[in-house]
Amino acid sequence: MKAKWTFILAVLILFAACSRKQQHTFTNELLLPMTPVKNQGKSELCWAYAMLATIETEHLVRGDSVNLSPVYIGRKMALHPSPNKKNPQRAMGQTLLNMIQKYGIVPYDVLPDDATDDLPTPKWVFMLGARYTPWEFAHSVCAPDEYLSLTCFPDSPYNKKIVVPVPDNWERNLLLNLPMDTLRQHIDRALNNCHPVCWESRGHAMCIVGKAHDETGRPYYIMKNSWGPKGPHNGLVYMSVRKMWKDMIALYLTKEAYFK
């Protein structure tokens, strides 16, 4: 009987060891500058966090410093209602771009992640001794039509703008549909030229801020997440190139990055 239970215990230990997620050793090939990792909490505003992170890193690469408030966007969602009653906060990166052009944006430090409901939404932005409306401030950090929205849907015509048929695209925004090889070339060239890319799947959105490989040489994209500075990489996620492209629904980058 003792031998039987010893065998069962050994099998359970072996199973646990085999089922434990393998820990890789990563070597960064490229890591762009970024603002501190934010925390979306229980909200479903990952698309806003990811797109704002992309704008922030784009500015840091240019030598500018800007840190923007996703909570402001969350509050403005009441003025920009989604027809998705089950998940009213869900949307896409283009929605963020549309919203800041309409409602503006404010700095993170005046409306941070932990802002309570009694903290009023700012009516003004004060920067370098000047006063701006949120709308004026937004236009200083992201010009209209500065970003391109890209996708790859083989069932639709390539090199034309299409409505991506996913529930989060309730605004029916148009994205440029490209062949996968062409899309990958543009994204890798953008990153190699130090431009961030906003990545969206059906379930989550993050900002691509770098490239890496593991101990076997397998390639990865480095993602800035929005669940706080947690985990072994302080809020960054190393996602295999294969998984990134397999799960990809939409990508957003500046026109400058696309045409380089």
PDB file of N, CA and C in Angstrom, residues 177-244:
ATOM      1  N   ASN A 177      -6.887  46.957 -45.528  1.00  0.00           N
ATOM      2  CA  ASN A 177      -6.687  45.508 -45.563  1.00  0.00           C
ATOM      3  C   ASN A 177      -5.479  45.171 -46.435  1.00  0.00           C
ATOM      4  N   LEU A 178      -4.478  44.543 -45.813  1.00  0.00           N
ATOM      5  CA  LEU A 178      -3.235  44.232 -46.515  1.00  0.00           C
ATOM      6  C   LEU A 178      -2.946  42.740 -46.470  1.00  0.00           C
ATOM      7  N   PRO A 179      -2.245  42.208 -47.478  1.00  0.00           N
ATOM      8  CA  PRO A 179      -1.773  40.821 -47.388  1.00  0.00           C
ATOM      9  C   PRO A 179      -0.863  40.654 -46.180  1.00  0.00           C
ATOM     10  N   MET A 180      -0.868  39.490 -45.589  1.00  0.00           N
ATOM     11  CA  MET A 180      -0.110  39.265 -44.359  1.00  0.00           C
ATOM     12  C   MET A 180       1.381  39.580 -44.519  1.00  0.00           C
ATOM     13  N   ASP A 181       1.990  39.129 -45.607  1.00  0.00           N
ATOM     14  CA  ASP A 181       3.423  39.385 -45.799  1.00  0.00           C
ATOM     15  C   ASP A 181       3.712  40.881 -45.856  1.00  0.00           C
ATOM     16  N   THR A 182       2.853  41.621 -46.552  1.00  0.00           N
ATOM     17  CA  THR A 182       3.029  43.074 -46.656  1.00  0.00           C
ATOM     18  C   THR A 182       2.859  43.733 -45.299  1.00  0.00           C
ATOM     19  N   LEU A 183       1.856  43.298 -44.556  1.00  0.00           N
ATOM     20  CA  LEU A 183       1.599  43.861 -43.237  1.00  0.00           C
ATOM     21  C   LEU A 183       2.771  43.606 -42.296  1.00  0.00           C
ATOM     22  N   ARG A 184       3.293  42.398 -42.315  1.00  0.00           N
ATOM     23  CA  ARG A 184       4.418  42.063 -41.446  1.00  0.00           C
ATOM     24  C   ARG A 184       5.644  42.911 -41.782  1.00  0.00           C
ATOM     25  N   GLN A 185       5.880  43.146 -43.052  1.00  0.00           N
ATOM     26  CA  GLN A 185       7.025  43.968 -43.459  1.00  0.00           C
ATOM     27  C   GLN A 185       6.897  45.384 -42.910  1.00  0.00           C
ATOM     28  N   HIS A 186       5.690  45.938 -43.002  1.00  0.00           N
ATOM     29  CA  HIS A 186       5.466  47.298 -42.507  1.00  0.00           C
ATOM     30  C   HIS A 186       5.663  47.375 -40.994  1.00  0.00           C
ATOM     31  N   ILE A 187       5.148  46.399 -40.275  1.00  0.00           N
ATOM     32  CA  ILE A 187       5.249  46.425 -38.817  1.00  0.00           C
ATOM     33  C   ILE A 187       6.689  46.254 -38.359  1.00  0.00           C
ATOM     34  N   ASP A 188       7.384  45.281 -38.926  1.00  0.00           N
ATOM     35  CA  ASP A 188       8.778  45.066 -38.527  1.00  0.00           C
ATOM     36  C   ASP A 188       9.664  46.253 -38.904  1.00  0.00           C
ATOM     37  N   ARG A 189       9.388  46.854 -40.044  1.00  0.00           N
ATOM     38  CA  ARG A 189      10.168  48.031 -40.442  1.00  0.00           C
ATOM     39  C   ARG A 189       9.886  49.204 -39.503  1.00  0.00           C
ATOM     40  N   ALA A 190       8.615  49.351 -39.104  1.00  0.00           N
ATOM     41  CA  ALA A 190       8.267  50.417 -38.161  1.00  0.00           C
ATOM     42  C   ALA A 190       9.014  50.244 -36.841  1.00  0.00           C
ATOM     43  N   LEU A 191       8.991  49.026 -36.304  1.00  0.00           N
ATOM     44  CA  LEU A 191       9.681  48.774 -35.041  1.00  0.00           C
ATOM     45  C   LEU A 191      11.183  48.979 -35.173  1.00  0.00           C
ATOM     46  N   ASN A 192      11.748  48.496 -36.258  1.00  0.00           N
ATOM     47  CA  ASN A 192      13.194  48.646 -36.467  1.00  0.00           C
ATOM     48  C   ASN A 192      13.599  50.114 -36.592  1.00  0.00           C
ATOM     49  N   ASN A 193      12.634  50.955 -36.981  1.00  0.00           N
ATOM     50  CA  ASN A 193      12.887  52.391 -37.071  1.00  0.00           C
ATOM     51  C   ASN A 193      12.393  53.128 -35.828  1.00  0.00           C
ATOM     52  N   CYS A 194      12.189  52.358 -34.751  1.00  0.00           N
ATOM     53  CA  CYS A 194      11.852  52.909 -33.427  1.00  0.00           C
ATOM     54  C   CYS A 194      10.476  53.554 -33.358  1.00  0.00           C
ATOM     55  N   HIS A 195       9.501  52.930 -34.006  1.00  0.00           N
ATOM     56  CA  HIS A 195       8.112  53.360 -33.891  1.00  0.00           C
ATOM     57  C   HIS A 195       7.295  52.275 -33.202  1.00  0.00           C
ATOM     58  N   PRO A 196       6.505  52.634 -32.178  1.00  0.00           N
ATOM     59  CA  PRO A 196       5.641  51.647 -31.525  1.00  0.00           C
ATOM     60  C   PRO A 196       4.436  51.315 -32.385  1.00  0.00           C
ATOM     61  N   VAL A 197       3.779  50.214 -32.062  1.00  0.00           N
ATOM     62  CA  VAL A 197       2.598  49.761 -32.803  1.00  0.00           C
ATOM     63  C   VAL A 197       1.541  49.305 -31.797  1.00  0.00           C
ATOM     64  N   CYS A 198       0.310  49.752 -31.986  1.00  0.00           N
ATOM     65  CA  CYS A 198      -0.791  49.287 -31.147  1.00  0.00           C
ATOM     66  C   CYS A 198      -1.357  48.011 -31.744  1.00  0.00           C
ATOM     67  N   TRP A 199      -1.470  46.966 -30.920  1.00  0.00           N
ATOM     68  CA  TRP A 199      -1.920  45.636 -31.361  1.00  0.00           C
ATOM     69  C   TRP A 199      -3.229  45.280 -30.690  1.00  0.00           C
ATOM     70  N   GLU A 200      -4.155  44.744 -31.505  1.00  0.00           N
ATOM     71  CA  GLU A 200      -5.454  44.313 -30.968  1.00  0.00           C
ATOM     72  C   GLU A 200      -5.793  42.911 -31.413  1.00  0.00           C
ATOM     73  N   SER A 201      -6.317  42.138 -30.457  1.00  0.00           N
ATOM     74  CA  SER A 201      -6.898  40.829 -30.749  1.00  0.00           C
ATOM     75  C   SER A 201      -8.382  40.900 -30.403  1.00  0.00           C
ATOM     76  N   ARG A 202      -9.058  39.763 -30.459  1.00  0.00           N
ATOM     77  CA  ARG A 202     -10.486  39.762 -30.101  1.00  0.00           C
ATOM     78  C   ARG A 202     -10.718  39.971 -28.611  1.00  0.00           C
ATOM     79  N   GLY A 203      -9.682  39.719 -27.799  1.00  0.00           N
ATOM     80  CA  GLY A 203      -9.893  39.806 -26.366  1.00  0.00           C
ATOM     81  C   GLY A 203      -9.109  40.876 -25.637  1.00  0.00           C
ATOM     82  N   HIS A 204      -8.043  41.401 -26.260  1.00  0.00           N
ATOM     83  CA  HIS A 204      -7.185  42.321 -25.520  1.00  0.00           C
ATOM     84  C   HIS A 204      -6.405  43.186 -26.496  1.00  0.00           C
ATOM     85  N   ALA A 205      -5.886  44.300 -25.988  1.00  0.00           N
ATOM     86  CA  ALA A 205      -5.046  45.203 -26.781  1.00  0.00           C
ATOM     87  C   ALA A 205      -3.837  45.603 -25.959  1.00  0.00           C
ATOM     88  N   MET A 206      -2.678  45.700 -26.618  1.00  0.00           N
ATOM     89  CA  MET A 206      -1.444  46.132 -25.977  1.00  0.00           C
ATOM     90  C   MET A 206      -0.623  46.926 -26.983  1.00  0.00           C
ATOM     91  N   CYS A 207       0.420  47.555 -26.484  1.00  0.00           N
ATOM     92  CA  CYS A 207       1.319  48.327 -27.341  1.00  0.00           C
ATOM     93  C   CYS A 207       2.615  47.553 -27.545  1.00  0.00           C
ATOM     94  N   ILE A 208       3.009  47.351 -28.797  1.00  0.00           N
ATOM     95  CA  ILE A 208       4.280  46.686 -29.100  1.00  0.00           C
ATOM     96  C   ILE A 208       5.403  47.709 -28.960  1.00  0.00           C
ATOM     97  N   VAL A 209       6.329  47.435 -28.032  1.00  0.00           N
ATOM     98  CA  VAL A 209       7.408  48.385 -27.760  1.00  0.00           C
ATOM     99  C   VAL A 209       8.797  47.804 -28.014  1.00  0.00           C
ATOM    100  N   GLY A 210       8.866  46.586 -28.536  1.00  0.00           N
ATOM    101  CA  GLY A 210      10.192  46.040 -28.781  1.00  0.00           C
ATOM    102  C   GLY A 210      10.172  44.651 -29.379  1.00  0.00           C
ATOM    103  N   LYS A 211      11.386  44.103 -29.561  1.00  0.00           N
ATOM    104  CA  LYS A 211      11.572  42.762 -30.109  1.00  0.00           C
ATOM    105  C   LYS A 211      12.621  42.035 -29.270  1.00  0.00           C
ATOM    106  N   ALA A 212      12.487  40.712 -29.202  1.00  0.00           N
ATOM    107  CA  ALA A 212      13.415  39.910 -28.395  1.00  0.00           C
ATOM    108  C   ALA A 212      13.477  38.498 -28.958  1.00  0.00           C
ATOM    109  N   HIS A 213      14.346  37.679 -28.360  1.00  0.00           N
ATOM    110  CA  HIS A 213      14.369  36.247 -28.673  1.00  0.00           C
ATOM    111  C   HIS A 213      14.668  35.483 -27.387  1.00  0.00           C
ATOM    112  N   ASP A 214      14.274  34.212 -27.368  1.00  0.00           N
ATOM    113  CA  ASP A 214      14.539  33.406 -26.180  1.00  0.00           C
ATOM    114  C   ASP A 214      15.839  32.615 -26.350  1.00  0.00           C
ATOM    115  N   GLU A 215      16.079  31.709 -25.407  1.00  0.00           N
ATOM    116  CA  GLU A 215      17.341  30.976 -25.398  1.00  0.00           C
ATOM    117  C   GLU A 215      17.507  30.053 -26.605  1.00  0.00           C
ATOM    118  N   THR A 216      16.409  29.766 -27.302  1.00  0.00           N
ATOM    119  CA  THR A 216      16.483  28.919 -28.492  1.00  0.00           C
ATOM    120  C   THR A 216      16.548  29.729 -29.780  1.00  0.00           C
ATOM    121  N   GLY A 217      16.467  31.062 -29.647  1.00  0.00           N
ATOM    122  CA  GLY A 217      16.454  31.917 -30.832  1.00  0.00           C
ATOM    123  C   GLY A 217      15.065  32.232 -31.333  1.00  0.00           C
ATOM    124  N   ARG A 218      14.035  31.710 -30.663  1.00  0.00           N
ATOM    125  CA  ARG A 218      12.662  31.952 -31.078  1.00  0.00           C
ATOM    126  C   ARG A 218      12.307  33.428 -30.900  1.00  0.00           C
ATOM    127  N   PRO A 219      11.712  34.079 -31.924  1.00  0.00           N
ATOM    128  CA  PRO A 219      11.464  35.521 -31.856  1.00  0.00           C
ATOM    129  C   PRO A 219      10.187  35.877 -31.096  1.00  0.00           C
ATOM    130  N   TYR A 220      10.231  37.036 -30.447  1.00  0.00           N
ATOM    131  CA  TYR A 220       9.105  37.547 -29.670  1.00  0.00           C
ATOM    132  C   TYR A 220       8.935  39.038 -29.919  1.00  0.00           C
ATOM    133  N   TYR A 221       7.703  39.500 -29.718  1.00  0.00           N
ATOM    134  CA  TYR A 221       7.439  40.933 -29.614  1.00  0.00           C
ATOM    135  C   TYR A 221       7.303  41.265 -28.131  1.00  0.00           C
ATOM    136  N   ILE A 222       7.800  42.439 -27.743  1.00  0.00           N
ATOM    137  CA  ILE A 222       7.650  42.896 -26.368  1.00  0.00           C
ATOM    138  C   ILE A 222       6.453  43.833 -26.310  1.00  0.00           C
ATOM    139  N   MET A 223       5.482  43.477 -25.477  1.00  0.00           N
ATOM    140  CA  MET A 223       4.246  44.235 -25.369  1.00  0.00           C
ATOM    141  C   MET A 223       4.188  44.988 -24.039  1.00  0.00           C
ATOM    142  N   LYS A 224       3.741  46.215 -24.086  1.00  0.00           N
ATOM    143  CA  LYS A 224       3.430  46.950 -22.861  1.00  0.00           C
ATOM    144  C   LYS A 224       1.973  46.685 -22.525  1.00  0.00           C
ATOM    145  N   ASN A 225       1.732  46.043 -21.387  1.00  0.00           N
ATOM    146  CA  ASN A 225       0.380  45.683 -20.975  1.00  0.00           C
ATOM    147  C   ASN A 225      -0.213  46.795 -20.112  1.00  0.00           C
ATOM    148  N   SER A 226      -1.442  46.597 -19.655  1.00  0.00           N
ATOM    149  CA  SER A 226      -2.126  47.619 -18.855  1.00  0.00           C
ATOM    150  C   SER A 226      -2.753  47.013 -17.602  1.00  0.00           C
ATOM    151  N   TRP A 227      -2.015  46.079 -16.984  1.00  0.00           N
ATOM    152  CA  TRP A 227      -2.468  45.449 -15.747  1.00  0.00           C
ATOM    153  C   TRP A 227      -1.533  45.775 -14.592  1.00  0.00           C
ATOM    154  N   GLY A 228      -0.847  46.906 -14.690  1.00  0.00           N
ATOM    155  CA  GLY A 228       0.074  47.311 -13.655  1.00  0.00           C
ATOM    156  C   GLY A 228       1.448  46.692 -13.843  1.00  0.00           C
ATOM    157  N   PRO A 229       2.446  47.190 -13.106  1.00  0.00           N
ATOM    158  CA  PRO A 229       3.825  46.672 -13.232  1.00  0.00           C
ATOM    159  C   PRO A 229       4.000  45.345 -12.505  1.00  0.00           C
ATOM    160  N   LYS A 230       3.307  44.329 -12.987  1.00  0.00           N
ATOM    161  CA  LYS A 230       3.290  43.029 -12.319  1.00  0.00           C
ATOM    162  C   LYS A 230       4.065  41.990 -13.128  1.00  0.00           C
ATOM    163  N   GLY A 231       4.275  40.839 -12.495  1.00  0.00           N
ATOM    164  CA  GLY A 231       4.903  39.724 -13.189  1.00  0.00           C
ATOM    165  C   GLY A 231       6.402  39.851 -13.272  1.00  0.00           C
ATOM    166  N   PRO A 232       7.040  38.862 -13.885  1.00  0.00           N
ATOM    167  CA  PRO A 232       8.509  38.833 -13.941  1.00  0.00           C
ATOM    168  C   PRO A 232       9.111  39.949 -14.776  1.00  0.00           C
ATOM    169  N   HIS A 233       8.295  40.594 -15.624  1.00  0.00           N
ATOM    170  CA  HIS A 233       8.831  41.637 -16.504  1.00  0.00           C
ATOM    171  C   HIS A 233       8.197  42.995 -16.228  1.00  0.00           C
ATOM    172  N   ASN A 234       7.673  43.157 -15.006  1.00  0.00           N
ATOM    173  CA  ASN A 234       7.153  44.459 -14.549  1.00  0.00           C
ATOM    174  C   ASN A 234       6.113  45.070 -15.486  1.00  0.00           C
ATOM    175  N   GLY A 235       5.183  44.227 -15.919  1.00  0.00           N
ATOM    176  CA  GLY A 235       4.090  44.723 -16.749  1.00  0.00           C
ATOM    177  C   GLY A 235       4.297  44.562 -18.232  1.00  0.00           C
ATOM    178  N   LEU A 236       5.467  44.101 -18.638  1.00  0.00           N
ATOM    179  CA  LEU A 236       5.699  43.809 -20.054  1.00  0.00           C
ATOM    180  C   LEU A 236       5.364  42.347 -20.328  1.00  0.00           C
ATOM    181  N   VAL A 237       4.960  42.069 -21.548  1.00  0.00           N
ATOM    182  CA  VAL A 237       4.611  40.710 -21.970  1.00  0.00           C
ATOM    183  C   VAL A 237       5.466  40.349 -23.176  1.00  0.00           C
ATOM    184  N   TYR A 238       6.121  39.185 -23.106  1.00  0.00           N
ATOM    185  CA  TYR A 238       6.876  38.670 -24.247  1.00  0.00           C
ATOM    186  C   TYR A 238       5.972  37.688 -24.989  1.00  0.00           C
ATOM    187  N   MET A 239       5.511  38.117 -26.156  1.00  0.00           N
ATOM    188  CA  MET A 239       4.576  37.311 -26.939  1.00  0.00           C
ATOM    189  C   MET A 239       5.285  36.781 -28.181  1.00  0.00           C
ATOM    190  N   SER A 240       5.151  35.502 -28.429  1.00  0.00           N
ATOM    191  CA  SER A 240       5.810  34.923 -29.600  1.00  0.00           C
ATOM    192  C   SER A 240       5.279  35.585 -30.872  1.00  0.00           C
ATOM    193  N   VAL A 241       6.162  35.715 -31.826  1.00  0.00           N
ATOM    194  CA  VAL A 241       5.769  36.308 -33.113  1.00  0.00           C
ATOM    195  C   VAL A 241       4.607  35.529 -33.716  1.00  0.00           C
ATOM    196  N   ARG A 242       4.648  34.221 -33.597  1.00  0.00           N
ATOM    197  CA  ARG A 242       3.585  33.369 -34.156  1.00  0.00           C
ATOM    198  C   ARG A 242       2.230  33.686 -33.523  1.00  0.00           C
ATOM    199  N   LYS A 243       2.207  33.817 -32.205  1.00  0.00           N
ATOM    200  CA  LYS A 243       0.937  34.092 -31.524  1.00  0.00           C
ATOM    201  C   LYS A 243       0.437  35.499 -31.831  1.00  0.00           C
ATOM    202  N   MET A 244       1.348  36.445 -31.887  1.00  0.00           N
ATOM    203  CA  MET A 244       0.926  37.816 -32.180  1.00  0.00           C
ATOM    204  C   MET A 244       0.184  37.894 -33.496  1.00  0.00           C
TER     205      MET A 244
END
